[in-house]
Short mmCIF file of C-alpha atoms and ligand atoms in Angstrom, two decimals:
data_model
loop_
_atom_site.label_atom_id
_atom_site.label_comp_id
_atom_site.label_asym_id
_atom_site.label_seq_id
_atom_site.Cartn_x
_atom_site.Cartn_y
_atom_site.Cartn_z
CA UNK A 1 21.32 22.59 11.72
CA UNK A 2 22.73 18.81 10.65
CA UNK A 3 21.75 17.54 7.70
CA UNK A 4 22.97 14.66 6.26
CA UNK A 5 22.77 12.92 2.83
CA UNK A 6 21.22 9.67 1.76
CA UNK A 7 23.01 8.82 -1.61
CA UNK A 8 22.82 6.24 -3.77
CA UNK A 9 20.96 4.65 -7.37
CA UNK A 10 17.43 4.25 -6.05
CA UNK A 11 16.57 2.07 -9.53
CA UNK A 12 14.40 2.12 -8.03
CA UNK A 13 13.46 3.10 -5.03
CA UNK A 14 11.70 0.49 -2.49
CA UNK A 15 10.32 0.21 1.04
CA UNK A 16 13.86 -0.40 2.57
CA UNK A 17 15.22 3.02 1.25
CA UNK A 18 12.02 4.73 2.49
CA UNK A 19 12.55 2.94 6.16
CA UNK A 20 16.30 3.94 6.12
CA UNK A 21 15.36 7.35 4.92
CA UNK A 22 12.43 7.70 7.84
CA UNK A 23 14.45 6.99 10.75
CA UNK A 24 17.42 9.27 9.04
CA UNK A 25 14.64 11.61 8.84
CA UNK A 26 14.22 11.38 13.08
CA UNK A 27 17.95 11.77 13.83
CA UNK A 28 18.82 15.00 11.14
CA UNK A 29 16.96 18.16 10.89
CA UNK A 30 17.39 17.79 7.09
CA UNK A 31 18.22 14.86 4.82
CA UNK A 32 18.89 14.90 1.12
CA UNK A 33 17.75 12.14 -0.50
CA UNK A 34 20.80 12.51 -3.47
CA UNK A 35 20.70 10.09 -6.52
CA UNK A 36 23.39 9.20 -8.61
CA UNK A 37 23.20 10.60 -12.16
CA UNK A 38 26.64 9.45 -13.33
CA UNK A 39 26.46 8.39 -17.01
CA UNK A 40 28.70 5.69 -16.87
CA UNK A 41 26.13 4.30 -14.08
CA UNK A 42 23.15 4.44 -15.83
CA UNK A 43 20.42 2.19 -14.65
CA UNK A 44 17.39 0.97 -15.59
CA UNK A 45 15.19 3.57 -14.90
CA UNK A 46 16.40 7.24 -16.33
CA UNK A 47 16.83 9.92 -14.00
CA UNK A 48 13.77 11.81 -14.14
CA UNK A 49 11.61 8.98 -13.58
CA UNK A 50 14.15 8.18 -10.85
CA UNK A 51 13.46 11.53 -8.89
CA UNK A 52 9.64 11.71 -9.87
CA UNK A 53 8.78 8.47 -8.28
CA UNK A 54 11.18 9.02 -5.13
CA UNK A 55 9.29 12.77 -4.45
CA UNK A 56 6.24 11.36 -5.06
CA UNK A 57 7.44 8.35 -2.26
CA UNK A 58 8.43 11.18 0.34
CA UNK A 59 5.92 13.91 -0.54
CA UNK A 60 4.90 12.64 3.37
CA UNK A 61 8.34 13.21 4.94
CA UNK A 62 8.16 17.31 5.53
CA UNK A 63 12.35 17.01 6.40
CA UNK A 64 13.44 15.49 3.08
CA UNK A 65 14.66 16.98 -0.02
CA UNK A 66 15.14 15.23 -3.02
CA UNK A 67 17.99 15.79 -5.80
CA UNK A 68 20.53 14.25 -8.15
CA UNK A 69 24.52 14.06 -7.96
CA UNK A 70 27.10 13.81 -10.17
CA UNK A 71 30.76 13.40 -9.32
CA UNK A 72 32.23 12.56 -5.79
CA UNK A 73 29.53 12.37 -3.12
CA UNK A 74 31.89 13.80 -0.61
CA UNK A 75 32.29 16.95 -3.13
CA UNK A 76 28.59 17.55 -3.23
CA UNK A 77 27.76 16.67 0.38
CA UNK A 78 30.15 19.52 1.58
CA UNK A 79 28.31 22.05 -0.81
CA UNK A 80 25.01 20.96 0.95
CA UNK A 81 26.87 21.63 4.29
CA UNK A 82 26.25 17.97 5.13
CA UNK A 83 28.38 16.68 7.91
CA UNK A 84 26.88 12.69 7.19
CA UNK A 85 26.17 10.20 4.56
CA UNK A 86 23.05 7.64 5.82
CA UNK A 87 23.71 4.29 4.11
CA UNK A 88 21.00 1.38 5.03
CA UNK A 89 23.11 -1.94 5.71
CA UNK A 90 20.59 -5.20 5.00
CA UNK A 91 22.89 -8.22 6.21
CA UNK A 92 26.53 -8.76 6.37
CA UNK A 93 26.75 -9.43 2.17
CA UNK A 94 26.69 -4.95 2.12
CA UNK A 95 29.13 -4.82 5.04
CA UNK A 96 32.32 -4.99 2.31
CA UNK A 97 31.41 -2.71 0.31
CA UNK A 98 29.68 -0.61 2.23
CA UNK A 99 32.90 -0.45 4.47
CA UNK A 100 35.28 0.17 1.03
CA UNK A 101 33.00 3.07 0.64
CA UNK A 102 32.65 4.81 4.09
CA UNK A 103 36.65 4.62 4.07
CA UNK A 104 37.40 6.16 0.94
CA UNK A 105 34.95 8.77 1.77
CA UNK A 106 36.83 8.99 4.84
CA UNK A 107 40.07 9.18 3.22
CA UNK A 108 38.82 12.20 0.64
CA UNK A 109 37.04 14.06 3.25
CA UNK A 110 37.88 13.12 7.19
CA UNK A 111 35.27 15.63 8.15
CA UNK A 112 32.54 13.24 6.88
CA UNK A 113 31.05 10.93 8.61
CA UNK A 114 29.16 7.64 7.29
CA UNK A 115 26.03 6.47 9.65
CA UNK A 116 24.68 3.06 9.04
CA UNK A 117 21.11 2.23 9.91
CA UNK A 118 20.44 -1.44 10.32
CA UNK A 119 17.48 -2.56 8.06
CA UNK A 120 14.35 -3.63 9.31
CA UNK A 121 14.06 -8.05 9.50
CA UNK A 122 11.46 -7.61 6.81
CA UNK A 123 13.37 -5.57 4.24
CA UNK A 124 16.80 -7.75 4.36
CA UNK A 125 15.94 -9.74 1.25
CA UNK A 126 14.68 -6.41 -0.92
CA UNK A 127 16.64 -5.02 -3.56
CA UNK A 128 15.91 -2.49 -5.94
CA UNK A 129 17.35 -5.50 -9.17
CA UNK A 130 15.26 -8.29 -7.11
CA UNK A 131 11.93 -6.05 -7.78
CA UNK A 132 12.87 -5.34 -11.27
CA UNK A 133 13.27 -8.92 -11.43
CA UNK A 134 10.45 -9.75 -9.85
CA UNK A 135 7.99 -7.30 -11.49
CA UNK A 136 9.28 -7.79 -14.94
CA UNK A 137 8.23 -11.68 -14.42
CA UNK A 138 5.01 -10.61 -13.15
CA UNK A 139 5.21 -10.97 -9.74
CA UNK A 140 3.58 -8.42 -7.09
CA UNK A 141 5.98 -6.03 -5.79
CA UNK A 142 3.07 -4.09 -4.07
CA UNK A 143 4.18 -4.76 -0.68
CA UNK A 144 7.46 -4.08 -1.45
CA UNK A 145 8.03 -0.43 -3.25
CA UNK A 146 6.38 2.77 -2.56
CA UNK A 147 2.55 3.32 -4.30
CA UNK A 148 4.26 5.05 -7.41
CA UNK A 149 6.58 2.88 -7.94
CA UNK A 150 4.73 0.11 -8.01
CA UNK A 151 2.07 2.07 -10.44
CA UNK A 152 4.89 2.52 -12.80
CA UNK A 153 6.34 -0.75 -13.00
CA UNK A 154 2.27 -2.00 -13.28
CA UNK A 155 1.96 0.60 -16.35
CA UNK A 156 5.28 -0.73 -17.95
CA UNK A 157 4.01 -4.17 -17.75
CA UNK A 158 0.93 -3.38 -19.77
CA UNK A 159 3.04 -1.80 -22.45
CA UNK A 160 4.93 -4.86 -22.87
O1 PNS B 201 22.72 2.51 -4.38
P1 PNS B 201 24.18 2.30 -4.68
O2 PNS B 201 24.39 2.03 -6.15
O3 PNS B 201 24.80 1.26 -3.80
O4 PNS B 201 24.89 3.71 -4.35
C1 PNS B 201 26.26 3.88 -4.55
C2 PNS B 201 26.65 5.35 -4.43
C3 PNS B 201 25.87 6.19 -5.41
C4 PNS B 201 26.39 5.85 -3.03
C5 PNS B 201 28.18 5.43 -4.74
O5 PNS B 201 28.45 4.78 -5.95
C6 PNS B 201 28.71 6.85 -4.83
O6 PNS B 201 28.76 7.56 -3.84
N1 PNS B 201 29.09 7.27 -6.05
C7 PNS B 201 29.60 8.60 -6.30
C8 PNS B 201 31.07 8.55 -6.68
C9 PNS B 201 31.96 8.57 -5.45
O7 PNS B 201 31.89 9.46 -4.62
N2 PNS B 201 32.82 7.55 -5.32
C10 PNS B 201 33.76 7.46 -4.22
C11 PNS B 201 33.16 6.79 -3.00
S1 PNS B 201 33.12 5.07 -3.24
#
């Protein structure tokens, strides 16, 4: 069985994680969907609102499992008996750190492996702080984030 894990802040999460995490979805029998609770990371979004809206975005996706992290990802990848870490590169302004990161995870744990998947053309631009941007102005983010999320971000709005 390979499963491999899709890591990262998802604050939140939009329609480029959910096209990285499909096609991830086609190659493993199993991906875990893993988001960083770290508190010395904390976001915008807390993490329960974090991992609500993501399983509500992959409810779909019968090969995905959704859960939190804390520590080294290379710690809690090998106690999910993950041999790969999916990370979505959009255009060549990831490819540095992406790189810093697939090479220290290298260095802690050669086992591991880190697979990049190429974005689609239409997501290169979309970031999960350009549609917090974007939404907080007012813009539409519809076409750009999963149904819940942009239900949540709509809801917050109206608070304001
Ligand atoms: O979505 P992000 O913020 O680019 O994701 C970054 C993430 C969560 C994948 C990365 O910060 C991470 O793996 N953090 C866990 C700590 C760790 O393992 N650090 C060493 C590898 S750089």
């Amino acid at each position: 069985m390979t499963t491999a894990i899709y890591p990262g802040s998802f604050d939140p999460i939009t329609n480029g994680h959910i096209d990285v995490l499909n096609r991830a979805a086609r190659l493993f029998d199993k991906v875990i969907i893993a988001v960083l609770t770290n508190p010395s990371k904390k976001g915008f979004l807390d993490y329960e609102t974090k991992l609500n809206l993501i399983r509500e975005s992959v409810k779909d996706i019968s090969n995905v499992e959704v859960d939190s992290f804390n520590g080294l990802i290379v710690e809690y990848a090998k106690k999910k008996n993950a041999q790969v870490l999916v990370r979505g590169l959009r255009a060549v302004t990831d490819f540095e750190y992406e790189m810093q990161m697939a090479q220290m995870n290298k260095n802690l744990s050669p086992e591991m492996e880190t697979l990049f998947l190429v974005s689609n053309t239409e997501n290169t631009f979309l970031s999960s702080s350009i549609v917090k941007e974007v939404s907080m102005l007012g813009g539409d983010i519809s076409k750009l984030v999963p149904e819940s999320v942009n239900n949540y971000f709509n809801n917050l709005n109206r608070e304001i």
